[in-house]
Structure formats: C-alpha cells, structure tokens
Amino acid sequence: QMPGGIPVGTLAIGKPGAINAALFAAAILGVKHREYREAVRKYRAAAAKKILDQPDPRTSR
C-alpha cells in the first residue's frame, strides 16, 4: 500500500487510498484544467516540505 500523497493507478482502500484516488483524479483533470494542476502541484510541494522538514530518524538518536 502506498502512503497518502503518492497516487498510483491501483489504489488502496481506507483513508490513504481515498487521498490517492482524489489526487489521481485531480492530476488527470489537471491535464486540461490549470486550477486542478496548480492545486495538485501545491499539495505535493507542501507534502514534500512536511516530510523534508522532519529530522532524519537515522541520524537523530
């Protein structure tokens, strides 16, 4: 199962799957609609920043 925020063609059940399904659908709609494309881009940038702002568990002992 992929974590929320990493959309794939085969989607899981539950909240992570619902998030991925919504992102996948928005990415498809974004091909023709700039507002969806920008919303997905902003969501992905914020999700990446959230992950990168966390300390690396391998080095924070």
PDB file of N, CA and C in Angstrom:
ATOM      1  N   GLN A   1       0.842  -1.175   0.000  1.00  0.00           N
ATOM      2  CA  GLN A   1       0.000   0.000   0.000  1.00  0.00           C
ATOM      3  C   GLN A   1       0.887   1.238   0.000  1.00  0.00           C
ATOM      4  N   MET A   2       0.540   2.175  -0.847  1.00  0.00           N
ATOM      5  CA  MET A   2       1.296   3.417  -0.928  1.00  0.00           C
ATOM      6  C   MET A   2       0.750   4.397   0.104  1.00  0.00           C
ATOM      7  N   PRO A   3       1.615   5.244   0.676  1.00  0.00           N
ATOM      8  CA  PRO A   3       1.133   6.240   1.637  1.00  0.00           C
ATOM      9  C   PRO A   3       0.335   7.331   0.935  1.00  0.00           C
ATOM     10  N   GLY A   4      -0.498   8.024   1.705  1.00  0.00           N
ATOM     11  CA  GLY A   4      -1.228   9.141   1.148  1.00  0.00           C
ATOM     12  C   GLY A   4      -0.282  10.158   0.515  1.00  0.00           C
ATOM     13  N   GLY A   5      -0.651  10.664  -0.626  1.00  0.00           N
ATOM     14  CA  GLY A   5       0.184  11.631  -1.319  1.00  0.00           C
ATOM     15  C   GLY A   5       0.995  11.061  -2.458  1.00  0.00           C
ATOM     16  N   ILE A   6       1.007   9.766  -2.616  1.00  0.00           N
ATOM     17  CA  ILE A   6       1.721   9.099  -3.700  1.00  0.00           C
ATOM     18  C   ILE A   6       0.696   8.339  -4.541  1.00  0.00           C
ATOM     19  N   PRO A   7       0.018   9.033  -5.463  1.00  0.00           N
ATOM     20  CA  PRO A   7      -1.023   8.356  -6.227  1.00  0.00           C
ATOM     21  C   PRO A   7      -0.477   7.325  -7.207  1.00  0.00           C
ATOM     22  N   VAL A   8      -1.155   6.212  -7.317  1.00  0.00           N
ATOM     23  CA  VAL A   8      -0.813   5.156  -8.274  1.00  0.00           C
ATOM     24  C   VAL A   8      -2.106   4.699  -8.951  1.00  0.00           C
ATOM     25  N   GLY A   9      -1.997   4.024 -10.085  1.00  0.00           N
ATOM     26  CA  GLY A   9      -3.181   3.570 -10.815  1.00  0.00           C
ATOM     27  C   GLY A   9      -4.003   2.559 -10.042  1.00  0.00           C
ATOM     28  N   THR A  10      -3.369   1.724  -9.260  1.00  0.00           N
ATOM     29  CA  THR A  10      -4.066   0.764  -8.409  1.00  0.00           C
ATOM     30  C   THR A  10      -4.116   1.370  -7.020  1.00  0.00           C
ATOM     31  N   LEU A  11      -5.318   1.585  -6.507  1.00  0.00           N
ATOM     32  CA  LEU A  11      -5.467   2.336  -5.268  1.00  0.00           C
ATOM     33  C   LEU A  11      -5.921   1.441  -4.131  1.00  0.00           C
ATOM     34  N   ALA A  12      -5.476   1.790  -2.940  1.00  0.00           N
ATOM     35  CA  ALA A  12      -5.801   1.028  -1.740  1.00  0.00           C
ATOM     36  C   ALA A  12      -7.156   1.467  -1.186  1.00  0.00           C
ATOM     37  N   ILE A  13      -7.619   0.741  -0.198  1.00  0.00           N
ATOM     38  CA  ILE A  13      -8.846   1.114   0.495  1.00  0.00           C
ATOM     39  C   ILE A  13      -8.477   1.948   1.713  1.00  0.00           C
ATOM     40  N   GLY A  14      -9.454   2.570   2.315  1.00  0.00           N
ATOM     41  CA  GLY A  14      -9.225   3.374   3.506  1.00  0.00           C
ATOM     42  C   GLY A  14      -8.841   4.805   3.161  1.00  0.00           C
ATOM     43  N   LYS A  15      -8.487   5.572   4.187  1.00  0.00           N
ATOM     44  CA  LYS A  15      -8.176   6.991   4.005  1.00  0.00           C
ATOM     45  C   LYS A  15      -6.999   7.222   3.055  1.00  0.00           C
ATOM     46  N   PRO A  16      -5.866   6.492   3.185  1.00  0.00           N
ATOM     47  CA  PRO A  16      -4.770   6.717   2.231  1.00  0.00           C
ATOM     48  C   PRO A  16      -5.197   6.461   0.783  1.00  0.00           C
ATOM     49  N   GLY A  17      -5.994   5.427   0.565  1.00  0.00           N
ATOM     50  CA  GLY A  17      -6.475   5.137  -0.782  1.00  0.00           C
ATOM     51  C   GLY A  17      -7.393   6.226  -1.315  1.00  0.00           C
ATOM     52  N   ALA A  18      -8.230   6.769  -0.444  1.00  0.00           N
ATOM     53  CA  ALA A  18      -9.129   7.853  -0.853  1.00  0.00           C
ATOM     54  C   ALA A  18      -8.344   9.107  -1.216  1.00  0.00           C
ATOM     55  N   ILE A  19      -7.319   9.415  -0.436  1.00  0.00           N
ATOM     56  CA  ILE A  19      -6.461  10.568  -0.743  1.00  0.00           C
ATOM     57  C   ILE A  19      -5.788  10.363  -2.094  1.00  0.00           C
ATOM     58  N   ASN A  20      -5.237   9.184  -2.300  1.00  0.00           N
ATOM     59  CA  ASN A  20      -4.557   8.902  -3.568  1.00  0.00           C
ATOM     60  C   ASN A  20      -5.524   8.923  -4.746  1.00  0.00           C
ATOM     61  N   ALA A  21      -6.735   8.421  -4.557  1.00  0.00           N
ATOM     62  CA  ALA A  21      -7.727   8.442  -5.635  1.00  0.00           C
ATOM     63  C   ALA A  21      -8.078   9.879  -6.010  1.00  0.00           C
ATOM     64  N   ALA A  22      -8.242  10.725  -5.010  1.00  0.00           N
ATOM     65  CA  ALA A  22      -8.552  12.132  -5.275  1.00  0.00           C
ATOM     66  C   ALA A  22      -7.397  12.817  -5.997  1.00  0.00           C
ATOM     67  N   LEU A  23      -6.169  12.557  -5.559  1.00  0.00           N
ATOM     68  CA  LEU A  23      -5.003  13.155  -6.221  1.00  0.00           C
ATOM     69  C   LEU A  23      -4.859  12.655  -7.650  1.00  0.00           C
ATOM     70  N   PHE A  24      -5.106  11.385  -7.853  1.00  0.00           N
ATOM     71  CA  PHE A  24      -5.007  10.805  -9.193  1.00  0.00           C
ATOM     72  C   PHE A  24      -6.047  11.440 -10.121  1.00  0.00           C
ATOM     73  N   ALA A  25      -7.278  11.556  -9.627  1.00  0.00           N
ATOM     74  CA  ALA A  25      -8.346  12.168 -10.426  1.00  0.00           C
ATOM     75  C   ALA A  25      -8.032  13.634 -10.719  1.00  0.00           C
ATOM     76  N   ALA A  26      -7.547  14.364  -9.713  1.00  0.00           N
ATOM     77  CA  ALA A  26      -7.211  15.776  -9.914  1.00  0.00           C
ATOM     78  C   ALA A  26      -6.060  15.931 -10.902  1.00  0.00           C
ATOM     79  N   ALA A  27      -5.087  15.024 -10.858  1.00  0.00           N
ATOM     80  CA  ALA A  27      -3.974  15.076 -11.808  1.00  0.00           C
ATOM     81  C   ALA A  27      -4.471  14.841 -13.233  1.00  0.00           C
ATOM     82  N   ILE A  28      -5.407  13.929 -13.394  1.00  0.00           N
ATOM     83  CA  ILE A  28      -5.979  13.683 -14.724  1.00  0.00           C
ATOM     84  C   ILE A  28      -6.735  14.930 -15.203  1.00  0.00           C
ATOM     85  N   LEU A  29      -7.571  15.495 -14.330  1.00  0.00           N
ATOM     86  CA  LEU A  29      -8.305  16.707 -14.696  1.00  0.00           C
ATOM     87  C   LEU A  29      -7.354  17.872 -14.968  1.00  0.00           C
ATOM     88  N   GLY A  30      -6.213  17.874 -14.284  1.00  0.00           N
ATOM     89  CA  GLY A  30      -5.229  18.933 -14.454  1.00  0.00           C
ATOM     90  C   GLY A  30      -4.602  18.987 -15.829  1.00  0.00           C
ATOM     91  N   VAL A  31      -4.726  17.914 -16.593  1.00  0.00           N
ATOM     92  CA  VAL A  31      -4.211  17.931 -17.963  1.00  0.00           C
ATOM     93  C   VAL A  31      -4.897  19.045 -18.761  1.00  0.00           C
ATOM     94  N   LYS A  32      -6.178  19.262 -18.519  1.00  0.00           N
ATOM     95  CA  LYS A  32      -6.954  20.266 -19.262  1.00  0.00           C
ATOM     96  C   LYS A  32      -7.323  21.497 -18.433  1.00  0.00           C
ATOM     97  N   HIS A  33      -7.262  21.386 -17.108  1.00  0.00           N
ATOM     98  CA  HIS A  33      -7.732  22.469 -16.242  1.00  0.00           C
ATOM     99  C   HIS A  33      -6.607  22.936 -15.324  1.00  0.00           C
ATOM    100  N   ARG A  34      -6.140  24.149 -15.580  1.00  0.00           N
ATOM    101  CA  ARG A  34      -4.998  24.687 -14.838  1.00  0.00           C
ATOM    102  C   ARG A  34      -5.237  24.732 -13.332  1.00  0.00           C
ATOM    103  N   GLU A  35      -6.469  25.034 -12.892  1.00  0.00           N
ATOM    104  CA  GLU A  35      -6.718  25.164 -11.454  1.00  0.00           C
ATOM    105  C   GLU A  35      -6.491  23.838 -10.722  1.00  0.00           C
ATOM    106  N   TYR A  36      -6.837  22.732 -11.347  1.00  0.00           N
ATOM    107  CA  TYR A  36      -6.573  21.420 -10.738  1.00  0.00           C
ATOM    108  C   TYR A  36      -5.075  21.123 -10.746  1.00  0.00           C
ATOM    109  N   ARG A  37      -4.430  21.428 -11.866  1.00  0.00           N
ATOM    110  CA  ARG A  37      -2.986  21.193 -11.986  1.00  0.00           C
ATOM    111  C   ARG A  37      -2.236  21.962 -10.895  1.00  0.00           C
ATOM    112  N   GLU A  38      -2.606  23.236 -10.683  1.00  0.00           N
ATOM    113  CA  GLU A  38      -1.945  24.051  -9.663  1.00  0.00           C
ATOM    114  C   GLU A  38      -2.241  23.538  -8.256  1.00  0.00           C
ATOM    115  N   ALA A  39      -3.474  23.110  -8.018  1.00  0.00           N
ATOM    116  CA  ALA A  39      -3.829  22.589  -6.693  1.00  0.00           C
ATOM    117  C   ALA A  39      -3.026  21.331  -6.366  1.00  0.00           C
ATOM    118  N   VAL A  40      -2.874  20.445  -7.335  1.00  0.00           N
ATOM    119  CA  VAL A  40      -2.091  19.219  -7.119  1.00  0.00           C
ATOM    120  C   VAL A  40      -0.623  19.572  -6.900  1.00  0.00           C
ATOM    121  N   ARG A  41      -0.099  20.512  -7.699  1.00  0.00           N
ATOM    122  CA  ARG A  41       1.304  20.921  -7.549  1.00  0.00           C
ATOM    123  C   ARG A  41       1.549  21.486  -6.149  1.00  0.00           C
ATOM    124  N   LYS A  42       0.647  22.349  -5.678  1.00  0.00           N
ATOM    125  CA  LYS A  42       0.795  22.941  -4.347  1.00  0.00           C
ATOM    126  C   LYS A  42       0.686  21.883  -3.251  1.00  0.00           C
ATOM    127  N   TYR A  43      -0.262  20.959  -3.401  1.00  0.00           N
ATOM    128  CA  TYR A  43      -0.422  19.895  -2.406  1.00  0.00           C
ATOM    129  C   TYR A  43       0.848  19.053  -2.315  1.00  0.00           C
ATOM    130  N   ARG A  44       1.383  18.665  -3.474  1.00  0.00           N
ATOM    131  CA  ARG A  44       2.586  17.828  -3.491  1.00  0.00           C
ATOM    132  C   ARG A  44       3.788  18.566  -2.922  1.00  0.00           C
ATOM    133  N   ALA A  45       3.918  19.854  -3.226  1.00  0.00           N
ATOM    134  CA  ALA A  45       5.028  20.643  -2.681  1.00  0.00           C
ATOM    135  C   ALA A  45       4.922  20.732  -1.162  1.00  0.00           C
ATOM    136  N   ALA A  46       3.714  20.966  -0.652  1.00  0.00           N
ATOM    137  CA  ALA A  46       3.515  21.048   0.798  1.00  0.00           C
ATOM    138  C   ALA A  46       3.778  19.702   1.464  1.00  0.00           C
ATOM    139  N   ALA A  47       3.346  18.615   0.826  1.00  0.00           N
ATOM    140  CA  ALA A  47       3.581  17.279   1.389  1.00  0.00           C
ATOM    141  C   ALA A  47       5.071  16.963   1.421  1.00  0.00           C
ATOM    142  N   ALA A  48       5.788  17.318   0.359  1.00  0.00           N
ATOM    143  CA  ALA A  48       7.233  17.076   0.321  1.00  0.00           C
ATOM    144  C   ALA A  48       7.936  17.898   1.396  1.00  0.00           C
ATOM    145  N   LYS A  49       7.534  19.171   1.554  1.00  0.00           N
ATOM    146  CA  LYS A  49       8.149  20.020   2.575  1.00  0.00           C
ATOM    147  C   LYS A  49       7.910  19.456   3.967  1.00  0.00           C
ATOM    148  N   LYS A  50       6.699  18.977   4.216  1.00  0.00           N
ATOM    149  CA  LYS A  50       6.371  18.406   5.530  1.00  0.00           C
ATOM    150  C   LYS A  50       7.296  17.232   5.856  1.00  0.00           C
ATOM    151  N   ILE A  51       7.546  16.384   4.875  1.00  0.00           N
ATOM    152  CA  ILE A  51       8.435  15.235   5.074  1.00  0.00           C
ATOM    153  C   ILE A  51       9.876  15.694   5.265  1.00  0.00           C
ATOM    154  N   LEU A  52      10.331  16.595   4.393  1.00  0.00           N
ATOM    155  CA  LEU A  52      11.726  17.036   4.435  1.00  0.00           C
ATOM    156  C   LEU A  52      12.048  17.863   5.671  1.00  0.00           C
ATOM    157  N   ASP A  53      11.049  18.504   6.263  1.00  0.00           N
ATOM    158  CA  ASP A  53      11.265  19.296   7.474  1.00  0.00           C
ATOM    159  C   ASP A  53      11.408  18.432   8.725  1.00  0.00           C
ATOM    160  N   GLN A  54      11.071  17.164   8.634  1.00  0.00           N
ATOM    161  CA  GLN A  54      11.212  16.266   9.780  1.00  0.00           C
ATOM    162  C   GLN A  54      12.663  15.801   9.888  1.00  0.00           C
ATOM    163  N   PRO A  55      13.138  15.585  11.109  1.00  0.00           N
ATOM    164  CA  PRO A  55      14.508  15.088  11.243  1.00  0.00           C
ATOM    165  C   PRO A  55      14.638  13.672  10.676  1.00  0.00           C
ATOM    166  N   ASP A  56      15.804  13.379  10.169  1.00  0.00           N
ATOM    167  CA  ASP A  56      16.095  12.045   9.639  1.00  0.00           C
ATOM    168  C   ASP A  56      16.191  11.078  10.815  1.00  0.00           C
ATOM    169  N   PRO A  57      15.317  10.078  10.891  1.00  0.00           N
ATOM    170  CA  PRO A  57      15.338   9.167  12.044  1.00  0.00           C
ATOM    171  C   PRO A  57      16.633   8.366  12.139  1.00  0.00           C
ATOM    172  N   ARG A  58      17.369   8.257  11.045  1.00  0.00           N
ATOM    173  CA  ARG A  58      18.636   7.514  11.083  1.00  0.00           C
ATOM    174  C   ARG A  58      19.727   8.296  11.792  1.00  0.00           C
ATOM    175  N   THR A  59      19.581   9.632  11.854  1.00  0.00           N
ATOM    176  CA  THR A  59      20.643  10.445  12.444  1.00  0.00           C
ATOM    177  C   THR A  59      20.231  11.145  13.723  1.00  0.00           C
ATOM    178  N   SER A  60      18.969  11.110  14.091  1.00  0.00           N
ATOM    179  CA  SER A  60      18.513  11.823  15.293  1.00  0.00           C
ATOM    180  C   SER A  60      18.337  10.854  16.451  1.00  0.00           C
ATOM    181  N   ARG A  61      19.435  10.396  16.973  1.00  0.00           N
ATOM    182  CA  ARG A  61      19.407   9.463  18.114  1.00  0.00           C
ATOM    183  C   ARG A  61      19.820  10.161  19.372  1.00  0.00           C
TER     184      ARG A  61
END
